[in-house]
Short mmCIF file of C-alpha atoms in Angstrom, two decimals:
data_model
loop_
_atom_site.label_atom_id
_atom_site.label_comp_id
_atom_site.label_asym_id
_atom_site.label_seq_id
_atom_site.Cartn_x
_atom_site.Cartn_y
_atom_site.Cartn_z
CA UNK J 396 21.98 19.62 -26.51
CA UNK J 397 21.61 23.01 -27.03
CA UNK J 398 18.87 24.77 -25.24
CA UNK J 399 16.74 27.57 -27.73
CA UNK J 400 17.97 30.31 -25.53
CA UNK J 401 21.21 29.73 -26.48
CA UNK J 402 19.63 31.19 -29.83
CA UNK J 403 18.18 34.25 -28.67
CA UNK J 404 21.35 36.47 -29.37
CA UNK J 405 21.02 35.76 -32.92
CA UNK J 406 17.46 36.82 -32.77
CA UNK J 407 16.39 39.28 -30.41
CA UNK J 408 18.40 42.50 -31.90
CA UNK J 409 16.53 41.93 -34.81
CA UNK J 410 12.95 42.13 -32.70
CA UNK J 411 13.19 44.47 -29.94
CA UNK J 412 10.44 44.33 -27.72
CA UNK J 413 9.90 40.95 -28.10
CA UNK J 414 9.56 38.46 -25.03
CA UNK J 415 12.60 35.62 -24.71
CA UNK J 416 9.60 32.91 -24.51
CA UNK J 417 7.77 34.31 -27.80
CA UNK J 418 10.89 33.73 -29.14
CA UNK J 419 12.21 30.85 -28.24
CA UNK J 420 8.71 29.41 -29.41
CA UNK J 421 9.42 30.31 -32.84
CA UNK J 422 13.64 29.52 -32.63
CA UNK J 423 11.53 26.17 -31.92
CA UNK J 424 9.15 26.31 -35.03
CA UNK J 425 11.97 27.69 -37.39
CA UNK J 426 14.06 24.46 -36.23
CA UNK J 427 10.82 21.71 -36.86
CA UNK J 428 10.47 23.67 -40.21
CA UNK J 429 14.50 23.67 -41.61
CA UNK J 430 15.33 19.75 -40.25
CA UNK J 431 11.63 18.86 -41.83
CA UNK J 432 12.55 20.75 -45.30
CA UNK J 433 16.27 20.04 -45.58
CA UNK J 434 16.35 16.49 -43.49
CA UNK J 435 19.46 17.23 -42.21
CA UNK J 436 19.19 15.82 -39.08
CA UNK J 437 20.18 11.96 -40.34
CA UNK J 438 20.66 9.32 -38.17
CA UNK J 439 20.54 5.54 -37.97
CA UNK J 440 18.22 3.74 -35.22
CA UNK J 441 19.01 1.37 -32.84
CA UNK J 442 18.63 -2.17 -34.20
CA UNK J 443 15.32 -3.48 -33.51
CA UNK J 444 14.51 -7.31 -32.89
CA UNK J 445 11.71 -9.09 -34.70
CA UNK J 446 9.15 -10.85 -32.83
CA UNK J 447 8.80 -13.82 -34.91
CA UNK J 448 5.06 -13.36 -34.99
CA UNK J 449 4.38 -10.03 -35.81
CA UNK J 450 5.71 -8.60 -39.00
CA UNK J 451 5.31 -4.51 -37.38
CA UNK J 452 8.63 -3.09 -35.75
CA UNK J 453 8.53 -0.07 -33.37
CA UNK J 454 10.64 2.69 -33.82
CA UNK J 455 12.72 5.16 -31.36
CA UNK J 456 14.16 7.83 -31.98
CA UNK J 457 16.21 9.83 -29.85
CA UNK J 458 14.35 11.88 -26.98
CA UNK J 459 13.28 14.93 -28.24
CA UNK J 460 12.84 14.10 -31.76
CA UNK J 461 10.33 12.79 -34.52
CA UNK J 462 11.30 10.68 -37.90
CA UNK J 463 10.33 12.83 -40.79
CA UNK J 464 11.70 10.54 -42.92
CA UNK J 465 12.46 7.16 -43.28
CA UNK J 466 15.34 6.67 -45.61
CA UNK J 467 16.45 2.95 -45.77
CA UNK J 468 16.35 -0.12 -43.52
CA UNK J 469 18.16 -3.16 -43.26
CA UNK J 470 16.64 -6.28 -41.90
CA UNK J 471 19.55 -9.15 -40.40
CA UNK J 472 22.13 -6.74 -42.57
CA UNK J 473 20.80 -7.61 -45.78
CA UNK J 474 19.08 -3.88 -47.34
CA UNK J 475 15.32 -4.28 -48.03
CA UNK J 476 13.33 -2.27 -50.27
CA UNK J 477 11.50 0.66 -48.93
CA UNK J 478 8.38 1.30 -50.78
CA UNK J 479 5.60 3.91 -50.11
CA UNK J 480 2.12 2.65 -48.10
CA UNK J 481 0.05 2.36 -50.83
CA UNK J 482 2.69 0.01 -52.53
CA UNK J 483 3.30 -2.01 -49.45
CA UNK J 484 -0.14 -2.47 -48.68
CA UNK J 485 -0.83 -3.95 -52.22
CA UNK J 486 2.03 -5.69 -52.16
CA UNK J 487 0.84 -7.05 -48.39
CA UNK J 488 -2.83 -7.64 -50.42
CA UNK J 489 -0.88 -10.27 -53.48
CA UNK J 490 1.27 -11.83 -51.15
CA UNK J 491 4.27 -10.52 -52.99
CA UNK J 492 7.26 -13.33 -52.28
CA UNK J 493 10.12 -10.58 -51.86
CA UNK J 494 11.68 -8.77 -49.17
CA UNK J 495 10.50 -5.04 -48.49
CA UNK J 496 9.54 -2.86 -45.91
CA UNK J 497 6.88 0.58 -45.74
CA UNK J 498 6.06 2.53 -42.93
CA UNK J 499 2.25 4.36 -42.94
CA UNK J 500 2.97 6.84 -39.99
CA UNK J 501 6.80 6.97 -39.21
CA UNK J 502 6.68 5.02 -35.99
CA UNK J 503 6.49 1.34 -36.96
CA UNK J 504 7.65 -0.29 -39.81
CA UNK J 505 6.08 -3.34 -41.74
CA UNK J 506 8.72 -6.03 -42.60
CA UNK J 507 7.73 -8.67 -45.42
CA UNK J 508 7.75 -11.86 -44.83
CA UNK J 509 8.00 -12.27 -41.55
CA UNK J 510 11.26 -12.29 -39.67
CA UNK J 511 12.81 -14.95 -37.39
CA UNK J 512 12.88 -13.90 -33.81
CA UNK J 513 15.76 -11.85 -32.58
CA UNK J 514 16.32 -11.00 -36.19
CA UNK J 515 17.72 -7.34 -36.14
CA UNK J 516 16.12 -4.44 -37.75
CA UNK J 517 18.04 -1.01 -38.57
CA UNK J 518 15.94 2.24 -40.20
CA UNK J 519 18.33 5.16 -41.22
CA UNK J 520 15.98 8.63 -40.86
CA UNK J 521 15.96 11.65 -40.86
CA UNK J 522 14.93 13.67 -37.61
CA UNK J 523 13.43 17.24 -36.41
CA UNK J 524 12.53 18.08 -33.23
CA UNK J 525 9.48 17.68 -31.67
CA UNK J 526 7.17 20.81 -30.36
CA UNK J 527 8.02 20.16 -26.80
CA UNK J 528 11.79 19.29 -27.52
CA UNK J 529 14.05 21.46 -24.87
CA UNK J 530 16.76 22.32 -27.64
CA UNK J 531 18.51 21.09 -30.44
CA UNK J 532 21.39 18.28 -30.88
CA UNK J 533 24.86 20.15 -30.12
CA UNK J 534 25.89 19.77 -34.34
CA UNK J 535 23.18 20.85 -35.99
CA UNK J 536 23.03 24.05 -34.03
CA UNK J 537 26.62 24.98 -34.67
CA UNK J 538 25.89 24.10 -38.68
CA UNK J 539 23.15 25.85 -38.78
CA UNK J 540 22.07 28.03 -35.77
CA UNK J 541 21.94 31.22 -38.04
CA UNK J 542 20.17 29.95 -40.57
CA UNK J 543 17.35 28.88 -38.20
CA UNK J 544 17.75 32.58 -36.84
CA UNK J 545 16.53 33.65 -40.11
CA UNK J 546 13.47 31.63 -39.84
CA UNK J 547 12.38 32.57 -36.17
CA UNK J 548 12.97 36.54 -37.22
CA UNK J 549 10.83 36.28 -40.03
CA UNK J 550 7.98 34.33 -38.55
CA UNK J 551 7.93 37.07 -35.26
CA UNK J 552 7.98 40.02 -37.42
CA UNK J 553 5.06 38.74 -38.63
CA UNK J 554 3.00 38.83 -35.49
CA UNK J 555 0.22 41.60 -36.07
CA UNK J 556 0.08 44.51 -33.59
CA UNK J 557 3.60 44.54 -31.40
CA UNK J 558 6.54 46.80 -31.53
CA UNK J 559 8.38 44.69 -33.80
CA UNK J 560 5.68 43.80 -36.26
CA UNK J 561 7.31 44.55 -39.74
CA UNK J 562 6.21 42.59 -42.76
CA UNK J 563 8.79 44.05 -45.05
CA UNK J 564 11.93 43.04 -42.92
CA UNK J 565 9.90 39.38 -42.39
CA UNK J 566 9.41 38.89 -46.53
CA UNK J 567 13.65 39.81 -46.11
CA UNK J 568 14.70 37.39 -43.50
CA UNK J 569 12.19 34.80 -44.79
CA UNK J 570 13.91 35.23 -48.27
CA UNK J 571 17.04 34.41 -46.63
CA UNK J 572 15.98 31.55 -45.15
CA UNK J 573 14.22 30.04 -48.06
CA UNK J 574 17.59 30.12 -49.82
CA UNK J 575 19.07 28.32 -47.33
CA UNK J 576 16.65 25.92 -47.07
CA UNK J 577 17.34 25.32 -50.75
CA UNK J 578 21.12 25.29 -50.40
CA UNK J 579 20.82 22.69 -47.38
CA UNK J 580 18.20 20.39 -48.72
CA UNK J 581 20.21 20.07 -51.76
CA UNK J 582 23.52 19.35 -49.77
CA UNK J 583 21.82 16.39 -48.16
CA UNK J 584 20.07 14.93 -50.78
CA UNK J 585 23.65 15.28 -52.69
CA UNK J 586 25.31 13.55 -49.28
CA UNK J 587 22.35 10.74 -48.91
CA UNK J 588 23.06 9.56 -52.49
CA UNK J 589 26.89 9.62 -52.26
CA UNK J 590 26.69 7.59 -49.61
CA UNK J 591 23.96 5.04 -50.72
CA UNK J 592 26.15 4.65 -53.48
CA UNK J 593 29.45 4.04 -51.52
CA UNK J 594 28.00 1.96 -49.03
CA UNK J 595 26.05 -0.74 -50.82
CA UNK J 596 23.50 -0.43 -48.28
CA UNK J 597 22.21 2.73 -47.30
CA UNK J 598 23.83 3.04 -44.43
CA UNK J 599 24.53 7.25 -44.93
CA UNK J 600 25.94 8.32 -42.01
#
């Protein structure tokens, strides 16, 4: 894990003046906003075990993180369809026979028909971190700790009324982020398709 202040270098030259918690509040916000954007931060769950009487799975990710997105799940190794809430819920509604699986808030997932007990249950996601996280995971800060720089410079520079206020050197770091929030979100949608494809499964990491 890498802690925010390990950011600060990469941020504070370009804000004099401004205090290492102000910024390491917004190192934080520009890091919630680039993994939520780009969903970059990919990983595959845990298996989870089926009740047998309860078709709603919990989900866990890693400490210091929240799923964005939920990106495929497999249910005793066999891929089920992931369809949006409203879907599932109409499906749920006609008593649709075949498998699939929606989620309406990220942190449980609905799993039609019921499963057997100790029948496993594996989501891929993607992650960001959450607002009281302590840092970011040790690889995405080396891929992309300047490009989250961008983001945190902006968004200070645009504090009203402090030394470092400047709206014109925000709109130019905030241009360079944007594009590499573009660049980076189209990387992983490229790499989450390749891999659907070559896996047979979803499994993308």
């Amino acid at each position: 894990m890498t802690p925010w202040s390990e950011f600060l270098p990469y941020v504070l030259p370009y804000v004099i003046g401004c205090p290492d918690p102000t910024a390491e509040q917004h190192i934080k916000l520009a890091a919630i906003e680039f993994c939520r954007r780009t969903l970059c931060h990919r990983m595959t769950l845990e298996p989870e075990m089926a009740s047998g009487v309860s078709h709603e799975i919990e989900l866990y990710p890693e400490a210091g993180t929240q799923i964005i997105k939920v990106k495929a799940v497999a249910v005793g190794g066999r891929e089920f369809d992931l369809v949006d809430p409203v879907k599932g819920l109409s499906l749920v509604r006609s008593e649709y026979p075949s498998d699939f699986v929606f989620t309406q808030d990220n942190l449980t997932l609905q799993v039609y028909p019921l499963q057997a007990s100790g029948t496993p249950v594996v989501a891929d996601v993607a992650l960001a971190p959450t607002i009281t996280a302590a840092g970011l995971s040790d690889a995405l800060a080396a891929a992309h700790l300047q490009d989250i720089a961008q983001g945190a410079i902006a968004s200070i520079k645009r504090i009203p009324g402090q030394v470092f206020s400047d709206l014109n050197g925000s709109a130019v770091h905030q241009g360079l982020f944007d594009a590499r929030l573009k660049t980076v979100s189209a990387k992983t949608a490229r790499g989450w398709s390749a891999a659907r494809l070559s896996s047979g499964r979803g499994n993308f990491f």
